[in-house]
PDB file of C-alpha atoms in Angstrom:
ATOM      1  CA  MET A 941     -67.795  93.112-105.864  1.00  0.00           C
ATOM      2  CA  ASN A 942     -66.264  91.331-103.230  1.00  0.00           C
ATOM      3  CA  LEU A 943     -67.593  88.047-102.309  1.00  0.00           C
ATOM      4  CA  ASP A 944     -65.153  87.142 -99.612  1.00  0.00           C
ATOM      5  CA  HIS A 945     -62.880  84.766-101.520  1.00  0.00           C
ATOM      6  CA  VAL A 946     -59.973  83.384 -99.345  1.00  0.00           C
ATOM      7  CA  PHE A 947     -56.375  83.207-100.890  1.00  0.00           C
ATOM      8  CA  VAL A 948     -54.420  81.386 -98.173  1.00  0.00           C
ATOM      9  CA  CYS A 949     -53.119  78.351-100.120  1.00  0.00           C
ATOM     10  CA  GLY A 950     -49.771  79.802-101.436  1.00  0.00           C
ATOM     11  CA  ASN A 951     -50.520  79.450-105.110  1.00  0.00           C
ATOM     12  CA  PRO A 952     -53.407  80.319-107.468  1.00  0.00           C
ATOM     13  CA  ALA A 953     -54.121  77.060-108.374  1.00  0.00           C
ATOM     14  CA  LEU A 954     -54.432  75.681-104.947  1.00  0.00           C
ATOM     15  CA  ASP A 955     -56.768  78.594-104.231  1.00  0.00           C
ATOM     16  CA  PHE A 956     -58.708  77.814-107.319  1.00  0.00           C
ATOM     17  CA  ALA A 957     -59.172  74.276-106.397  1.00  0.00           C
ATOM     18  CA  ALA A 958     -60.263  75.448-103.065  1.00  0.00           C
ATOM     19  CA  THR A 959     -63.494  77.129-104.429  1.00  0.00           C
ATOM     20  CA  LEU A 960     -65.292  73.919-103.566  1.00  0.00           C
ATOM     21  CA  ARG A 961     -65.347  74.180 -99.836  1.00  0.00           C
ATOM     22  CA  ALA A 962     -65.946  71.343 -97.612  1.00  0.00           C
ATOM     23  CA  ARG A 963     -65.710  68.667 -99.849  1.00  0.00           C
ATOM     24  CA  ARG A 964     -66.239  65.774 -97.187  1.00  0.00           C
ATOM     25  CA  SER A 965     -69.151  67.352 -95.866  1.00  0.00           C
ATOM     26  CA  ALA A 966     -71.481  70.382 -96.659  1.00  0.00           C
ATOM     27  CA  ARG A 967     -69.751  71.335 -99.984  1.00  0.00           C
ATOM     28  CA  PHE A 968     -70.321  74.797-100.599  1.00  0.00           C
ATOM     29  CA  GLU A 969     -69.935  76.030-104.199  1.00  0.00           C
ATOM     30  CA  MET A 970     -68.285  79.337-104.751  1.00  0.00           C
ATOM     31  CA  PHE A 971     -68.848  79.433-108.512  1.00  0.00           C
ATOM     32  CA  ALA A 972     -72.467  79.429-108.226  1.00  0.00           C
ATOM     33  CA  THR A 973     -72.809  82.085-110.968  1.00  0.00           C
ATOM     34  CA  PRO A 974     -71.003  83.613-113.690  1.00  0.00           C
ATOM     35  CA  ASP A 975     -70.148  86.757-112.054  1.00  0.00           C
ATOM     36  CA  ARG A 976     -68.819  84.804-109.139  1.00  0.00           C
ATOM     37  CA  LEU A 977     -66.189  83.143-111.476  1.00  0.00           C
ATOM     38  CA  THR A 978     -65.271  86.632-112.891  1.00  0.00           C
ATOM     39  CA  ALA A 979     -64.974  88.059-109.304  1.00  0.00           C
ATOM     40  CA  TRP A 980     -62.809  85.173-108.295  1.00  0.00           C
ATOM     41  CA  TYR A 981     -60.264  85.862-111.392  1.00  0.00           C
ATOM     42  CA  VAL A 982     -59.940  89.505-110.480  1.00  0.00           C
ATOM     43  CA  GLU A 983     -59.830  89.050-106.779  1.00  0.00           C
ATOM     44  CA  SER A 984     -57.229  86.485-106.883  1.00  0.00           C
ATOM     45  CA  GLY A 985     -54.880  89.066-108.907  1.00  0.00           C
ATOM     46  CA  ILE A 986     -54.650  86.592-111.925  1.00  0.00           C
ATOM     47  CA  VAL A 987     -55.864  89.400-114.238  1.00  0.00           C
ATOM     48  CA  ASP A 988     -57.096  92.977-113.617  1.00  0.00           C
ATOM     49  CA  ALA A 989     -60.411  92.744-115.581  1.00  0.00           C
ATOM     50  CA  VAL A 990     -62.277  90.095-117.174  1.00  0.00           C
ATOM     51  CA  SER A 991     -65.009  90.026-119.659  1.00  0.00           C
ATOM     52  CA  PRO A 992     -68.273  88.748-118.231  1.00  0.00           C
ATOM     53  CA  ALA A 993     -68.312  85.057-118.042  1.00  0.00           C
ATOM     54  CA  GLU A 994     -71.027  82.720-119.245  1.00  0.00           C
ATOM     55  CA  ASP A 995     -72.554  79.659-117.952  1.00  0.00           C
ATOM     56  CA  ALA A 996     -70.457  77.482-120.159  1.00  0.00           C
ATOM     57  CA  ASP A 997     -67.364  79.135-118.586  1.00  0.00           C
ATOM     58  CA  VAL A 998     -68.526  78.439-115.197  1.00  0.00           C
ATOM     59  CA  GLU A 999     -68.772  74.721-116.196  1.00  0.00           C
ATOM     60  CA  GLN A1000     -65.511  74.832-117.820  1.00  0.00           C
ATOM     61  CA  ALA A1001     -63.846  76.286-114.738  1.00  0.00           C
ATOM     62  CA  LYS A1002     -65.461  73.921-112.523  1.00  0.00           C
ATOM     63  CA  ALA A1003     -64.094  70.960-114.704  1.00  0.00           C
ATOM     64  CA  VAL A1004     -60.542  72.503-114.763  1.00  0.00           C
ATOM     65  CA  ARG A1005     -60.902  73.102-110.844  1.00  0.00           C
ATOM     66  CA  GLU A1006     -61.972  69.354-110.237  1.00  0.00           C
ATOM     67  CA  ALA A1007     -58.705  68.220-112.532  1.00  0.00           C
ATOM     68  CA  VAL A1008     -56.574  70.475-110.467  1.00  0.00           C
ATOM     69  CA  TYR A1009     -57.806  69.068-107.124  1.00  0.00           C
ATOM     70  CA  ARG A1010     -57.343  65.419-108.272  1.00  0.00           C
ATOM     71  CA  LEU A1011     -53.942  66.253-109.712  1.00  0.00           C
ATOM     72  CA  VAL A1012     -52.832  68.092-106.708  1.00  0.00           C
ATOM     73  CA  THR A1013     -54.168  65.207-104.289  1.00  0.00           C
ATOM     74  CA  GLY A1014     -52.690  62.379-106.048  1.00  0.00           C
ATOM     75  CA  ARG A1015     -49.338  64.241-106.185  1.00  0.00           C
ATOM     76  CA  ARG A1016     -49.483  64.891-102.450  1.00  0.00           C
ATOM     77  CA  LEU A1017     -50.475  61.363-101.529  1.00  0.00           C
ATOM     78  CA  GLY A1018     -47.671  59.932-104.166  1.00  0.00           C
ATOM     79  CA  GLU A1019     -49.996  58.335-106.439  1.00  0.00           C
ATOM     80  CA  ALA A1020     -49.986  58.363-110.253  1.00  0.00           C
ATOM     81  CA  TYR A1021     -51.613  61.286-112.197  1.00  0.00           C
ATOM     82  CA  ASP A1022     -55.301  60.718-113.167  1.00  0.00           C
ATOM     83  CA  ARG A1023     -55.051  60.822-117.149  1.00  0.00           C
ATOM     84  CA  ALA A1024     -58.405  62.282-117.751  1.00  0.00           C
ATOM     85  CA  ALA A1025     -57.695  65.045-115.212  1.00  0.00           C
ATOM     86  CA  LEU A1026     -54.328  65.593-117.031  1.00  0.00           C
ATOM     87  CA  THR A1027     -56.101  65.960-120.207  1.00  0.00           C
ATOM     88  CA  VAL A1028     -58.540  68.677-118.948  1.00  0.00           C
ATOM     89  CA  LEU A1029     -55.552  70.454-117.336  1.00  0.00           C
ATOM     90  CA  ASN A1030     -53.094  70.438-120.232  1.00  0.00           C
ATOM     91  CA  ASN A1031     -56.028  71.337-122.697  1.00  0.00           C
ATOM     92  CA  ALA A1032     -56.852  74.534-120.500  1.00  0.00           C
ATOM     93  CA  ALA A1033     -53.217  75.441-120.182  1.00  0.00           C
ATOM     94  CA  ARG A1034     -52.818  75.324-124.166  1.00  0.00           C
ATOM     95  CA  THR A1035     -55.187  77.883-124.484  1.00  0.00           C
ATOM     96  CA  SER A1036     -53.875  81.324-125.354  1.00  0.00           C
ATOM     97  CA  PRO A1037     -53.382  83.144-121.905  1.00  0.00           C
ATOM     98  CA  ALA A1038     -54.041  86.676-121.343  1.00  0.00           C
ATOM     99  CA  VAL A1039     -51.140  88.879-122.135  1.00  0.00           C
ATOM    100  CA  PRO A1040     -50.378  91.820-119.681  1.00  0.00           C
ATOM    101  CA  GLN A1041     -49.698  95.241-121.098  1.00  0.00           C
ATOM    102  CA  LEU A1042     -47.964  98.310-119.842  1.00  0.00           C
ATOM    103  CA  THR A1043     -50.166 101.469-119.391  1.00  0.00           C
ATOM    104  CA  PRO A1044     -49.136 104.786-118.083  1.00  0.00           C
ATOM    105  CA  SER A1045     -50.324 103.734-114.710  1.00  0.00           C
ATOM    106  CA  GLY A1046     -48.582 100.324-114.522  1.00  0.00           C
ATOM    107  CA  ARG A1047     -49.152  96.734-115.573  1.00  0.00           C
ATOM    108  CA  TRP A1048     -52.782  95.991-116.777  1.00  0.00           C
ATOM    109  CA  THR A1049     -54.139  92.511-117.807  1.00  0.00           C
ATOM    110  CA  GLN A1050     -57.621  92.064-119.489  1.00  0.00           C
ATOM    111  CA  ALA A1051     -58.747  88.607-120.234  1.00  0.00           C
ATOM    112  CA  THR A1052     -61.490  86.762-121.351  1.00  0.00           C
ATOM    113  CA  PRO A1053     -62.693  83.874-119.007  1.00  0.00           C
ATOM    114  CA  GLN A1054     -60.956  81.455-121.286  1.00  0.00           C
ATOM    115  CA  GLU A1055     -57.823  83.367-120.960  1.00  0.00           C
ATOM    116  CA  ALA A1056     -57.750  83.625-117.158  1.00  0.00           C
ATOM    117  CA  LEU A1057     -58.430  79.960-116.886  1.00  0.00           C
ATOM    118  CA  SER A1058     -55.467  79.342-119.007  1.00  0.00           C
ATOM    119  CA  LEU A1059     -53.438  81.291-116.500  1.00  0.00           C
ATOM    120  CA  VAL A1060     -54.956  79.186-113.770  1.00  0.00           C
ATOM    121  CA  ALA A1061     -53.947  75.926-115.472  1.00  0.00           C
ATOM    122  CA  ARG A1062     -50.563  77.087-116.037  1.00  0.00           C
ATOM    123  CA  HIS A1063     -50.206  78.002-112.468  1.00  0.00           C
ATOM    124  CA  ALA A1064     -50.942  74.225-111.849  1.00  0.00           C
ATOM    125  CA  VAL A1065     -48.859  73.192-114.335  1.00  0.00           C
ATOM    126  CA  GLU A1066     -45.959  74.885-112.812  1.00  0.00           C
ATOM    127  CA  LEU A1067     -46.654  74.229-109.287  1.00  0.00           C
ATOM    128  CA  LEU A1068     -47.027  70.213-110.123  1.00  0.00           C
ATOM    129  CA  GLY A1069     -43.824  70.251-112.485  1.00  0.00           C
ATOM    130  CA  GLY A1070     -41.921  72.411-109.838  1.00  0.00           C
ATOM    131  CA  PRO A1071     -39.892  72.192-106.587  1.00  0.00           C
ATOM    132  CA  ASP A1072     -42.755  73.064-104.393  1.00  0.00           C
ATOM    133  CA  VAL A1073     -44.443  69.365-104.631  1.00  0.00           C
ATOM    134  CA  PRO A1074     -42.878  68.226-101.193  1.00  0.00           C
ATOM    135  CA  LEU A1075     -44.534  71.158 -99.618  1.00  0.00           C
ATOM    136  CA  LEU A1076     -48.048  70.287-100.419  1.00  0.00           C
ATOM    137  CA  LYS A1077     -50.164  69.533 -97.222  1.00  0.00           C
ATOM    138  CA  GLU A1078     -53.818  69.266 -96.564  1.00  0.00           C
ATOM    139  CA  CYS A1079     -55.277  71.707 -93.842  1.00  0.00           C
ATOM    140  CA  GLY A1080     -55.454  69.859 -90.731  1.00  0.00           C
ATOM    141  CA  ASN A1081     -59.053  70.885 -90.196  1.00  0.00           C
ATOM    142  CA  PRO A1082     -61.246  67.936 -90.647  1.00  0.00           C
ATOM    143  CA  GLU A1083     -63.904  69.927 -92.422  1.00  0.00           C
ATOM    144  CA  CYS A1084     -61.508  71.784 -94.641  1.00  0.00           C
ATOM    145  CA  THR A1085     -60.252  70.217 -98.019  1.00  0.00           C
ATOM    146  CA  ARG A1086     -57.758  73.100 -98.928  1.00  0.00           C
ATOM    147  CA  THR A1087     -54.450  71.997-100.023  1.00  0.00           C
ATOM    148  CA  TYR A1088     -51.786  74.754 -99.388  1.00  0.00           C
ATOM    149  CA  ILE A1089     -47.736  75.080 -99.686  1.00  0.00           C
ATOM    150  CA  ASP A1090     -46.180  74.823 -96.201  1.00  0.00           C
ATOM    151  CA  ARG A1091     -43.226  77.416 -96.427  1.00  0.00           C
ATOM    152  CA  SER A1092     -43.271  77.657 -92.473  1.00  0.00           C
ATOM    153  CA  ARG A1093     -39.962  77.071 -90.647  1.00  0.00           C
ATOM    154  CA  GLY A1094     -39.466  73.328 -90.209  1.00  0.00           C
ATOM    155  CA  THR A1095     -42.605  73.110 -92.588  1.00  0.00           C
ATOM    156  CA  ARG A1096     -44.957  72.445 -89.422  1.00  0.00           C
ATOM    157  CA  ARG A1097     -47.807  74.434 -90.547  1.00  0.00           C
ATOM    158  CA  GLN A1098     -51.005  72.582 -89.883  1.00  0.00           C
ATOM    159  CA  TRP A1099     -53.777  74.877 -91.178  1.00  0.00           C
ATOM    160  CA  CYS A1100     -54.416  76.426 -94.508  1.00  0.00           C
ATOM    161  CA  GLY A1101     -54.813  79.821 -92.788  1.00  0.00           C
ATOM    162  CA  MET A1102     -55.110  81.161 -89.134  1.00  0.00           C
ATOM    163  CA  ASP A1103     -58.061  83.044 -89.777  1.00  0.00           C
ATOM    164  CA  SER A1104     -60.039  80.574 -91.870  1.00  0.00           C
ATOM    165  CA  CYS A1105     -59.112  77.370 -89.900  1.00  0.00           C
ATOM    166  CA  GLY A1106     -56.445  77.728 -87.385  1.00  0.00           C
ATOM    167  CA  ASN A1107     -58.176  79.954 -84.920  1.00  0.00           C
ATOM    168  CA  LYS A1108     -61.117  77.752 -85.170  1.00  0.00           C
ATOM    169  CA  ILE A1109     -59.360  74.876 -84.290  1.00  0.00           C
ATOM    170  CA  LYS A1110     -57.461  76.323 -81.444  1.00  0.00           C
ATOM    171  CA  ALA A1111     -60.576  77.931 -80.095  1.00  0.00           C
ATOM    172  CA  ALA A1112     -62.415  74.608 -80.010  1.00  0.00           C
ATOM    173  CA  ALA A1113     -59.625  72.896 -78.419  1.00  0.00           C
ATOM    174  CA  TYR A1114     -59.363  75.424 -75.976  1.00  0.00           C
ATOM    175  CA  ARG A1115     -63.112  75.035 -75.174  1.00  0.00           C
ATOM    176  CA  ALA A1116     -62.924  71.373 -74.917  1.00  0.00           C
ATOM    177  CA  ARG A1117     -59.783  71.848 -72.405  1.00  0.00           C
ATOM    178  CA  LYS A1118     -61.750  74.231 -70.255  1.00  0.00           C
ATOM    179  CA  LYS A1119     -64.911  71.834 -70.304  1.00  0.00           C
ATOM    180  CA  ALA A1120     -62.864  69.044 -69.226  1.00  0.00           C
ATOM    181  CA  THR A1121     -61.146  70.932 -66.472  1.00  0.00           C
ATOM    182  CA  PRO A1122     -63.114  70.655 -63.077  1.00  0.00           C
ATOM    183  CA  THR A1123     -63.430  74.397 -61.788  1.00  0.00           C
ATOM    184  CA  THR A1124     -62.361  74.959 -58.142  1.00  0.00           C
ATOM    185  CA  PRO A1125     -64.305  77.077 -55.973  1.00  0.00           C
ATOM    186  CA  ASN A1126     -63.017  80.225 -54.720  1.00  0.00           C
TER     187      ASN A1126
END
């Protein structure tokens, strides 16, 4: 089942936080149902298979997602960590994660929703406690609220992704320039 999730942020925890889209305007919830959460875990590459999620798993995932978003945003802005968000994230990270297995066809990770969520939380802990913090940026598209890791030359990247936001902004700017430029008759 492909739900067109977008993975452009450079870290699974950041992509997870971006599953509530357009936070400042329309707010589009990617985890509307348990199967959408399950699909995200597999599509993200965190795990290869996950047992079916329940409504409670979705609520827990949303709580962790919001904690990750608050912590990443606070860290990016140089603010102190939100203590409640720290507790939510650390509790999820303490849960036993899924364990990869070696099979004749290669690496395989089967997980429960709780084990998959633990992996996401651990990615967030490693990110926020690691060297990539100075590279955290918010997308330059005013309607987008994704945070991404800017590893571009000179750290000049402006958008979470060209396909998801960059092309839209560039096309809109081009249309605005064309509209503002008077045309000359031939």
